[in-house]
Short mmCIF file of C-alpha atoms in Angstrom, two decimals:
data_model
loop_
_atom_site.label_atom_id
_atom_site.label_comp_id
_atom_site.label_asym_id
_atom_site.label_seq_id
_atom_site.Cartn_x
_atom_site.Cartn_y
_atom_site.Cartn_z
CA MET A 644 -2.02 37.36 14.77
CA SER A 645 0.61 37.46 17.54
CA LEU A 646 4.28 36.74 16.89
CA ALA A 647 4.00 33.46 18.81
CA ALA A 648 0.97 32.43 16.77
CA THR A 649 2.80 33.33 13.55
CA ASP A 650 5.78 31.18 14.56
CA ALA A 651 3.43 28.29 15.39
CA ALA A 652 1.68 28.62 12.02
CA LEU A 653 5.00 28.61 10.17
CA ALA A 654 6.10 25.54 12.13
CA TYR A 655 2.88 23.77 11.19
CA GLU A 656 3.31 24.72 7.53
CA ASP A 657 6.76 23.11 7.60
CA LEU A 658 5.39 19.94 9.17
CA ALA A 659 3.68 18.39 6.12
CA PRO A 660 6.72 18.34 3.78
CA ARG A 661 8.97 17.08 6.57
CA ILE A 662 6.53 14.28 7.40
CA ALA A 663 6.18 13.42 3.71
CA ALA A 664 9.96 13.16 3.32
CA LEU A 665 10.20 10.84 6.33
CA VAL A 666 7.31 8.64 5.20
CA GLU A 667 8.84 8.28 1.73
CA GLU A 668 12.22 7.43 3.27
CA LEU A 669 11.00 4.96 5.89
CA THR A 670 8.05 3.15 4.26
CA PRO A 671 7.89 1.01 1.10
CA VAL A 672 6.27 2.06 -2.15
CA GLY A 673 2.56 1.25 -2.12
CA ALA A 674 2.15 1.46 1.65
CA VAL A 675 -1.11 2.68 3.16
CA VAL A 676 -0.21 5.29 5.78
CA LEU A 677 -2.68 6.41 8.46
CA VAL A 678 -2.16 10.01 9.61
CA VAL A 679 -3.65 11.85 12.57
CA SER A 680 -4.61 14.83 10.45
CA LYS A 681 -7.70 16.62 11.78
CA GLY A 682 -8.83 16.62 8.16
CA ASP A 683 -5.76 18.34 6.71
CA GLU A 684 -5.33 16.88 3.22
CA GLY A 685 -1.82 18.32 3.04
CA LEU A 686 -0.67 15.76 5.59
CA LEU A 687 -1.73 12.90 3.30
CA ARG A 688 0.30 13.81 0.21
CA PHE A 689 2.96 11.14 -0.28
CA ASP A 690 4.73 9.97 -3.41
CA SER A 691 3.69 6.39 -4.32
CA ARG A 692 1.96 5.83 -0.99
CA SER A 693 -1.69 6.19 0.01
CA GLY A 694 -2.46 8.55 2.91
CA TRP A 695 -5.58 7.88 5.00
CA HIS A 696 -7.08 10.18 7.61
CA PHE A 697 -7.20 8.87 11.16
CA PRO A 698 -9.97 8.71 12.22
CA ARG A 699 -11.52 7.94 8.82
CA SER A 700 -15.15 7.65 7.77
CA ALA A 701 -16.62 4.74 5.80
CA THR A 702 -16.39 6.88 2.64
CA GLY A 703 -12.65 7.50 3.11
CA GLN A 704 -12.98 11.10 4.28
CA TYR A 705 -11.90 12.54 7.62
CA ALA A 706 -14.33 11.33 10.28
CA GLY A 707 -14.94 14.91 11.43
CA HIS A 708 -13.95 14.37 15.05
CA HIS A 709 -11.22 13.08 17.32
CA PRO A 710 -11.62 9.56 18.77
CA LEU A 711 -14.47 9.27 21.26
CA ASP A 712 -12.16 7.64 23.81
CA GLY A 713 -9.06 5.46 23.99
CA LYS A 714 -10.92 2.19 23.49
CA TRP A 715 -12.61 3.58 20.38
CA ALA A 716 -9.23 4.77 19.04
CA VAL A 717 -7.71 1.29 19.42
CA GLU A 718 -10.69 -0.41 17.77
CA HIS A 719 -10.66 2.07 14.90
CA LEU A 720 -6.92 1.61 14.41
CA GLU A 721 -7.32 -2.16 14.19
CA ALA A 722 -10.22 -1.84 11.75
CA LEU A 723 -8.14 0.35 9.44
CA ARG A 724 -5.16 -1.94 9.84
CA ALA A 725 -7.30 -4.91 8.75
CA ALA A 726 -8.36 -2.86 5.72
CA GLY A 727 -4.74 -2.38 4.69
CA GLY A 728 -3.27 0.34 6.90
CA ALA A 729 0.42 -0.46 7.39
CA TYR A 730 1.79 2.62 9.19
CA LEU A 731 0.48 5.24 11.61
CA VAL A 732 1.89 8.76 11.70
CA LEU A 733 1.32 10.98 14.74
CA PRO A 734 2.50 14.55 13.98
CA SER A 735 4.18 16.36 16.85
CA THR A 736 1.20 18.73 17.13
CA TYR A 737 -0.90 15.77 18.30
CA TYR A 738 1.36 14.26 20.96
CA TRP A 739 -1.31 15.26 23.47
CA TRP A 740 -3.29 12.30 22.13
CA PHE A 741 -1.23 9.90 24.21
CA GLU A 742 -2.19 11.72 27.40
CA HIS A 743 -5.82 11.93 26.37
CA TYR A 744 -6.00 8.37 24.95
CA PRO A 745 -3.62 6.29 27.12
CA GLU A 746 -5.13 3.03 25.84
CA LEU A 747 -3.94 3.91 22.34
CA GLU A 748 -0.42 4.73 23.56
CA ARG A 749 -0.19 1.42 25.46
CA HIS A 750 -1.53 -0.50 22.47
CA LEU A 751 1.02 0.99 20.09
CA ARG A 752 3.93 0.67 22.51
CA GLY A 753 3.14 -2.93 23.40
CA ARG A 754 2.24 -4.31 19.99
CA TYR A 755 3.90 -2.33 17.20
CA GLU A 756 7.34 -1.04 16.31
CA ARG A 757 8.12 2.65 16.36
CA ILE A 758 10.49 3.46 13.51
CA GLY A 759 13.04 6.23 13.34
CA ALA A 760 11.72 9.77 12.95
CA PRO A 761 12.81 13.02 14.65
CA GLU A 762 10.72 13.62 17.74
CA GLU A 763 10.14 17.26 16.82
CA VAL A 764 8.42 16.16 13.58
CA CYS A 765 6.36 13.04 14.22
CA ARG A 766 6.21 9.48 15.48
CA ILE A 767 5.76 6.66 12.97
CA TYR A 768 4.58 3.18 13.91
CA ARG A 769 4.81 0.11 11.69
CA LEU A 770 1.55 -1.76 12.18
CA LEU A 771 2.90 -5.30 12.15
CA ASP A 772 2.46 -7.55 15.16
CA LEU A 773 5.54 -8.09 17.28
CA PRO A 774 6.98 -10.61 17.55
CA ALA A 775 4.42 -12.82 15.80
CA ALA A 776 4.40 -13.23 12.04
CA THR A 777 2.20 -10.89 10.07
CA PRO A 778 -1.26 -12.35 9.43
CA ARG A 779 -2.59 -12.51 5.90
CA VAL A 780 -4.80 -9.54 5.12
CA VAL A 781 -7.56 -9.91 2.54
CA ALA A 782 -9.21 -6.95 0.85
CA ASP A 783 -12.84 -6.66 1.95
CA LEU A 784 -15.74 -6.82 -0.48
CA ALA A 785 -16.04 -3.05 -0.67
CA GLU A 786 -12.36 -2.75 -1.66
CA ARG A 787 -12.73 -5.49 -4.26
CA GLU A 788 -15.77 -3.82 -5.75
CA ARG A 789 -13.90 -0.50 -5.97
CA GLN A 790 -11.05 -2.35 -7.65
CA ARG A 791 -13.38 -3.78 -10.28
CA ARG A 792 -14.85 -0.36 -10.94
CA CYS A 793 -11.31 0.79 -11.78
CA LEU A 794 -10.93 -1.94 -14.42
CA PRO A 795 -11.84 0.32 -17.41
CA ALA A 796 -9.18 2.82 -16.29
CA ILE A 797 -6.61 0.03 -15.82
CA ARG A 798 -7.47 -1.33 -19.26
CA ALA A 799 -7.07 2.08 -20.89
CA LEU A 800 -3.78 2.73 -19.09
CA THR A 801 -2.23 -0.61 -20.06
CA ALA A 802 -3.40 -0.14 -23.66
CA SER A 803 -1.64 3.23 -23.83
CA LEU A 804 1.63 2.02 -22.28
CA ILE A 805 2.13 -1.63 -23.16
CA PRO A 806 2.41 -3.20 -26.64
CA GLU A 807 -0.58 -5.38 -27.48
CA ASP A 808 1.49 -8.55 -27.86
CA GLU A 809 3.01 -8.31 -24.38
CA VAL A 810 1.86 -10.46 -21.46
CA VAL A 811 0.73 -8.49 -18.41
CA LEU A 812 0.95 -9.86 -14.86
CA VAL A 813 -1.83 -8.66 -12.55
CA TRP A 814 -1.77 -8.78 -8.75
CA SER A 815 -5.35 -9.98 -8.80
CA GLU A 816 -6.12 -11.63 -5.43
CA GLY A 817 -7.52 -14.41 -7.64
CA ASP A 818 -10.18 -12.18 -9.22
CA ASP A 819 -10.49 -13.33 -12.85
CA ASP A 820 -12.34 -10.12 -13.78
CA LEU A 821 -9.10 -8.17 -13.38
CA LEU A 822 -7.54 -10.14 -16.23
CA ALA A 823 -9.96 -8.63 -18.77
CA LEU A 824 -7.38 -6.23 -20.22
CA ASP A 825 -7.96 -6.99 -23.93
CA ARG A 826 -4.60 -8.76 -24.02
CA GLN A 827 -2.95 -11.79 -22.44
CA ALA A 828 -2.99 -11.30 -18.68
CA TRP A 829 -1.91 -13.72 -15.98
CA HIS A 830 -2.62 -13.89 -12.28
CA PHE A 831 0.35 -13.04 -10.12
CA PRO A 832 1.56 -14.87 -8.18
CA HIS A 833 0.48 -18.12 -9.87
CA ASP A 834 1.29 -21.81 -9.96
CA ASP A 835 2.37 -23.85 -12.98
CA ALA A 836 -1.24 -24.16 -14.13
CA GLY A 837 -1.80 -20.39 -14.02
CA ARG A 838 -3.98 -20.51 -10.91
CA HIS A 839 -3.64 -17.70 -8.41
CA VAL A 840 -1.73 -18.67 -5.27
CA GLN A 841 -1.83 -16.77 -2.01
CA PRO A 842 1.51 -15.03 -1.36
CA ASP A 843 3.26 -15.65 1.93
CA GLY A 844 6.34 -14.51 3.78
CA ASP A 845 8.17 -11.26 3.06
CA GLY A 846 7.74 -11.40 -0.71
CA ALA A 847 11.02 -13.16 -1.54
CA ARG A 848 9.20 -15.97 -3.36
CA GLN A 849 7.30 -13.46 -5.46
CA VAL A 850 10.57 -11.71 -6.33
CA SER A 851 12.04 -15.03 -7.46
CA GLN A 852 9.02 -15.73 -9.64
CA LEU A 853 9.12 -12.24 -11.14
CA ARG A 854 12.82 -12.61 -11.98
CA THR A 855 12.14 -15.91 -13.70
CA LEU A 856 9.16 -14.58 -15.62
CA ALA A 857 11.04 -11.42 -16.62
CA GLY A 858 14.01 -13.43 -17.84
CA ASN A 859 11.63 -15.35 -20.08
CA GLY A 860 10.02 -12.37 -21.70
CA VAL A 861 7.25 -11.20 -19.36
CA HIS A 862 7.97 -7.55 -18.75
CA TYR A 863 5.01 -5.90 -17.02
CA LEU A 864 3.21 -6.05 -13.68
CA VAL A 865 0.01 -4.19 -12.76
CA LEU A 866 -0.69 -3.56 -9.07
CA PRO A 867 -4.28 -2.32 -8.56
CA ALA A 868 -4.66 0.45 -5.98
CA ALA A 869 -6.89 -1.70 -3.78
CA SER A 870 -3.99 -4.14 -3.38
CA ALA A 871 -1.32 -1.53 -2.67
CA TRP A 872 -1.21 -2.61 0.99
CA THR A 873 0.47 -5.85 -0.06
CA LEU A 874 3.85 -4.14 -0.56
CA ALA A 875 3.88 -2.95 3.03
CA ARG A 876 3.45 -6.57 4.14
CA ARG A 877 6.17 -7.83 1.78
CA PRO A 878 9.32 -5.70 2.09
CA ALA A 879 11.42 -7.92 -0.20
CA LEU A 880 8.92 -7.46 -3.02
CA ALA A 881 8.65 -3.72 -2.34
CA ALA A 882 12.44 -3.38 -2.44
CA TYR A 883 12.71 -5.27 -5.74
CA LEU A 884 10.01 -3.20 -7.43
CA GLY A 885 11.31 0.06 -6.00
CA ARG A 886 14.99 -0.41 -6.73
CA GLU A 887 15.29 -2.78 -9.65
CA CYS A 888 12.18 -2.15 -11.75
CA ARG A 889 10.93 0.89 -13.61
CA ARG A 890 7.63 2.42 -12.57
CA LEU A 891 5.91 3.26 -15.83
CA ALA A 892 2.81 4.88 -14.34
CA LEU A 893 1.13 5.67 -11.06
CA ARG A 894 -2.55 6.53 -11.11
CA GLU A 895 -3.87 7.26 -7.63
CA ARG A 896 -6.86 5.07 -6.75
CA VAL A 897 -6.36 3.09 -10.00
CA CYS A 898 -3.06 1.17 -10.24
CA VAL A 899 0.71 1.18 -10.53
CA VAL A 900 2.36 -0.28 -13.66
CA TYR A 901 5.90 -1.64 -13.38
CA GLU A 902 8.35 -2.69 -16.08
CA LEU A 903 10.28 -5.62 -14.65
CA ASP A 904 14.04 -5.80 -14.57
CA SER A 905 14.85 -9.01 -16.41
CA GLY A 906 18.62 -8.90 -16.68
CA LEU A 907 19.20 -10.85 -19.86
CA ARG A 908 15.74 -10.92 -21.41
CA SER A 909 14.58 -13.82 -23.53
CA SER A 910 11.61 -14.21 -25.82
CA ASN A 911 11.02 -17.75 -24.61
CA ARG A 912 7.62 -17.19 -22.99
CA GLU A 913 6.41 -20.69 -23.77
CA ALA A 914 8.60 -22.13 -21.03
CA LEU A 915 6.75 -20.02 -18.48
CA ARG A 916 3.26 -20.22 -19.96
CA PRO A 917 0.86 -21.87 -17.48
CA LYS A 918 -0.19 -25.33 -18.61
CA GLU A 919 -3.89 -24.53 -18.42
CA ALA A 920 -5.37 -21.31 -19.74
CA ALA A 921 -6.33 -19.22 -16.73
CA TRP A 922 -6.07 -15.78 -18.31
CA GLN A 923 -7.93 -13.71 -20.89
#
């Protein structure tokens, strides 16, 4: 190997940890991050975030090829964004993409925000429409089915971490099956009758509800892996969970368990109990 090739290899080896540090600094916990990776799993290793190859196959593996053309790259990006992708990382070794796929470069520049990252390391784009409000994203059937298949692992994890008499909040997308945790479990967010309600905005309302619930004795929230994208869409909620709550466990492809910060905790759960039983 020539000296120049050795220097290039060392530079590439340094790239993954530097990208990881930037992603963990600039994106919220739970975000789904797309990475132009050419199949390198090392570029997808982030703490408390999910890294996806770009392009990505239907099974979640690297697609095995670069985009066919710029139009294909844009369509694939939007498909992965609809499935939960919240950020795109383009390592500096792949800046040639924008010359080869100008449609992708125009699409990113015109529609999404580029967030701060050193040019010699990577470019990071936040995949939220500008300036329009972020549309609601719903997990597809395949994601929901994978989430249900994780239920035994979620049940075992909560049983090992959380006392049996504690109420557990579950970010459920309204799926009653996810409340089958062999303990009292409630949809989150929910209305006064315990029915799931669709979250909106930046997550501030959900933070307010969590603070109220925590202050009345509800201490735990489970976020299934298939719903991790929701934190990227709700920065206020991500900030509250990341800064003010304790993460009890993170199981990749299963769930995250948070212990809520309640301030002055009370045992008065009855005041917050939904009026109609909608949990198991």
